[in-house]
Coordinates of C-alpha atoms in Angstrom, one line a residue:
M481 CA 6.1 24.7 -47.0
A482 CA 7.3 21.6 -48.0
K483 CA 11.1 21.4 -49.6
T484 CA 11.9 19.1 -52.6
I485 CA 15.7 17.8 -52.5
K486 CA 17.0 16.0 -55.3
D487 CA 20.4 13.5 -54.3
E488 CA 22.8 12.9 -56.5
N489 CA 20.9 10.0 -58.4
G490 CA 18.2 12.5 -59.2
N491 CA 15.9 10.8 -56.5
T492 CA 13.4 13.5 -55.0
Y493 CA 12.4 14.2 -51.2
V494 CA 10.3 16.6 -49.9
Q495 CA 11.8 17.8 -46.8
K496 CA 9.6 17.9 -43.6
K497 CA 8.8 21.1 -41.8
P498 CA 11.4 20.9 -39.5
L499 CA 10.5 20.0 -35.8
Y500 CA 10.9 23.6 -34.2
K501 CA 8.3 24.5 -36.2
K502 CA 5.8 22.5 -34.9
L503 CA 3.3 23.5 -32.1
W504 CA 3.3 20.4 -30.3
F505 CA 7.4 20.5 -30.1
W506 CA 7.0 23.7 -28.5
I507 CA 4.5 22.5 -26.0
V508 CA 6.9 20.1 -25.0
V509 CA 9.7 22.3 -25.0
V510 CA 7.5 25.3 -22.6
F511 CA 6.7 22.1 -20.2
A512 CA 9.9 20.5 -20.1
V513 CA 10.9 24.0 -19.1
F514 CA 8.7 24.4 -16.9
I515 CA 9.5 20.9 -14.6
V516 CA 13.3 21.5 -15.1
G517 CA 12.9 25.0 -13.5
G518 CA 11.0 23.7 -10.9
V519 CA 13.6 20.9 -10.3
F520 CA 17.0 22.9 -10.3
G521 CA 15.9 26.0 -10.1
G522 CA 14.1 26.1 -6.5
D523 CA 16.0 27.5 -3.3
S524 CA 15.6 25.0 -0.5
D525 CA 14.8 27.1 3.0
D526 CA 14.5 23.9 4.7
T527 CA 18.2 23.6 5.9
S528 CA 19.4 24.4 9.7
S529 CA 21.6 27.0 10.7
G530 CA 23.9 24.4 12.1
S531 CA 23.9 22.8 8.3
S532 CA 23.9 26.3 6.8
S533 CA 26.9 27.8 8.5
S534 CA 28.8 23.8 7.9
S535 CA 28.0 24.4 4.1
K536 CA 29.2 28.0 4.0
T537 CA 32.5 26.9 5.8
E538 CA 32.9 24.5 2.8
Q539 CA 32.4 26.8 0.4
T540 CA 35.0 29.1 1.8
S541 CA 37.2 25.9 1.9
K542 CA 36.8 25.6 -1.6
S543 CA 36.5 29.0 -2.6
S544 CA 39.9 29.6 -1.2
S545 CA 41.9 26.4 -2.8
S546 CA 40.5 27.8 -6.5
S547 CA 42.9 28.9 -8.9
T548 CA 42.8 33.1 -9.4
S549 CA 41.7 32.4 -13.2
E550 CA 38.8 30.0 -12.2
K551 CA 37.8 33.2 -9.5
S552 CA 38.1 36.2 -12.2
S553 CA 36.3 33.9 -14.7
S554 CA 33.4 33.2 -12.1
T555 CA 33.0 36.7 -11.0
S556 CA 33.1 38.2 -14.3
E557 CA 30.5 35.7 -15.8
S558 CA 28.2 36.4 -13.1
S559 CA 28.6 40.1 -13.3
S560 CA 28.1 39.9 -17.5
S561 CA 24.7 38.2 -16.4
E562 CA 23.8 40.9 -13.9
S563 CA 23.7 44.1 -16.6
V564 CA 22.1 41.6 -19.1
S565 CA 18.5 42.3 -19.7
A566 CA 16.2 39.9 -19.2
E567 CA 15.1 39.8 -22.4
F568 CA 18.3 39.3 -23.5
R569 CA 19.2 36.6 -20.7
S570 CA 15.8 34.9 -22.1
A571 CA 17.3 35.0 -26.2
L572 CA 20.3 33.2 -24.3
R573 CA 18.3 30.0 -22.2
A574 CA 16.2 29.8 -26.1
A575 CA 19.3 29.9 -27.8
Q576 CA 20.7 27.1 -25.4
T577 CA 17.5 25.1 -26.2
Y578 CA 17.8 25.0 -29.3
S579 CA 21.4 24.3 -30.0
D580 CA 21.1 21.5 -27.4
T581 CA 18.1 20.0 -28.7
M582 CA 17.8 20.6 -32.3
H583 CA 21.5 20.9 -32.9
M584 CA 20.9 24.3 -35.1
S585 CA 23.5 25.9 -36.9
K586 CA 24.9 29.9 -35.6
K587 CA 22.7 31.0 -38.7
G588 CA 19.9 29.3 -38.2
L589 CA 19.8 29.8 -34.3
Y590 CA 20.0 33.7 -34.9
D591 CA 17.1 33.5 -38.2
Q592 CA 15.5 31.5 -35.5
L593 CA 15.3 34.0 -32.6
T594 CA 14.8 36.8 -35.2
S595 CA 11.8 35.1 -37.0
E596 CA 7.9 36.2 -36.7
D597 CA 7.6 32.8 -37.2
G598 CA 10.0 32.0 -34.0
E599 CA 10.6 33.7 -31.1
K600 CA 10.4 37.4 -32.1
F601 CA 13.3 38.2 -30.4
P602 CA 14.8 41.8 -31.7
A603 CA 18.1 41.4 -33.7
D604 CA 20.4 42.8 -30.5
A605 CA 18.9 39.9 -28.3
A606 CA 19.6 37.2 -31.1
Q607 CA 22.6 38.3 -32.0
Y608 CA 23.8 38.3 -27.7
A609 CA 22.3 35.0 -27.7
V610 CA 24.5 33.5 -30.5
D611 CA 27.3 34.9 -29.4
H612 CA 27.2 33.6 -26.0
V613 CA 25.7 30.5 -26.5
K614 CA 28.1 27.4 -25.5
A615 CA 27.5 25.2 -28.7
D616 CA 30.1 23.0 -30.5
W617 CA 29.1 23.8 -34.2
N618 CA 30.8 21.2 -35.4
K619 CA 29.4 18.6 -33.4
N620 CA 25.6 20.4 -34.4
A621 CA 26.2 19.7 -38.1
L622 CA 27.4 16.1 -37.1
E623 CA 24.3 15.4 -35.2
T624 CA 22.1 16.9 -38.1
A625 CA 24.1 15.0 -40.7
K626 CA 23.3 12.0 -39.0
T627 CA 19.6 12.5 -38.5
Y628 CA 19.4 13.1 -42.6
Q629 CA 21.9 9.9 -43.2
E630 CA 19.6 7.8 -40.8
E631 CA 15.9 9.0 -41.4
M632 CA 16.2 10.3 -45.1
D633 CA 18.6 7.9 -46.7
M634 CA 20.5 11.1 -48.2
S635 CA 23.9 10.4 -49.6
T636 CA 26.6 12.3 -48.2
E637 CA 27.3 14.7 -50.7
A638 CA 23.5 15.4 -50.5
I639 CA 23.9 15.8 -46.7
R640 CA 26.6 18.3 -46.8
D641 CA 25.3 20.4 -49.5
Q642 CA 21.8 20.3 -47.4
L643 CA 23.9 21.3 -44.2
A644 CA 25.8 24.2 -45.9
S645 CA 22.9 25.6 -47.8
A646 CA 21.2 28.8 -47.2
D647 CA 17.8 27.4 -48.0
G648 CA 18.6 24.1 -45.7
E649 CA 20.6 24.3 -42.2
Q650 CA 22.9 27.0 -43.1
F651 CA 26.2 25.7 -41.4
T652 CA 29.4 26.4 -42.2
Q653 CA 31.1 24.7 -45.3
E654 CA 33.6 23.9 -42.8
E655 CA 30.8 22.6 -40.5
A656 CA 29.7 20.5 -43.2
D657 CA 32.8 19.0 -44.0
Y658 CA 33.6 18.4 -40.7
A659 CA 30.1 16.5 -40.2
V660 CA 30.5 14.5 -43.4
Q661 CA 34.0 13.4 -42.5
H662 CA 33.0 12.2 -39.2
L663 CA 29.6 10.4 -40.0
N664 CA 29.6 6.5 -39.8
K665 CA 29.5 5.4 -43.1

């Protein structure tokens, strides 16, 4: 369902269906995930035992030169990801993709992950993902604001309203203010 938006001059715009709600977008995302997973996710068994032991020596050397905080951080991350269910990890990967490509707000991300029209994750998996996704919410708000400015020619106040609206992007007022303050004028 298309939404209409009025700017400060009384002009009416039709807000198109968000990209993440279009079927072709998900086909492209799934295809890209498979390709990236195949390129970066595969283990190579082609190494010889000599280069394998040399790699282990280099890793040991690098490990011993790292700081204690880096070691404990790395250990806690790997142990926490191992104790999380596959569904929680899937929700987190989906959340990261949405944040990186769609520049969604925290609330918008949660809604997309739990939506019947979206990912259909249970609330606890979605909350885990939102709590653990590596996102700069101010940057996401700014990227979304740039899209509104460039593609819909909206005024800065209309952009601010759309970013913070419960019917819009659902960024916090502070994130919306940050975005508008940092738009190229």
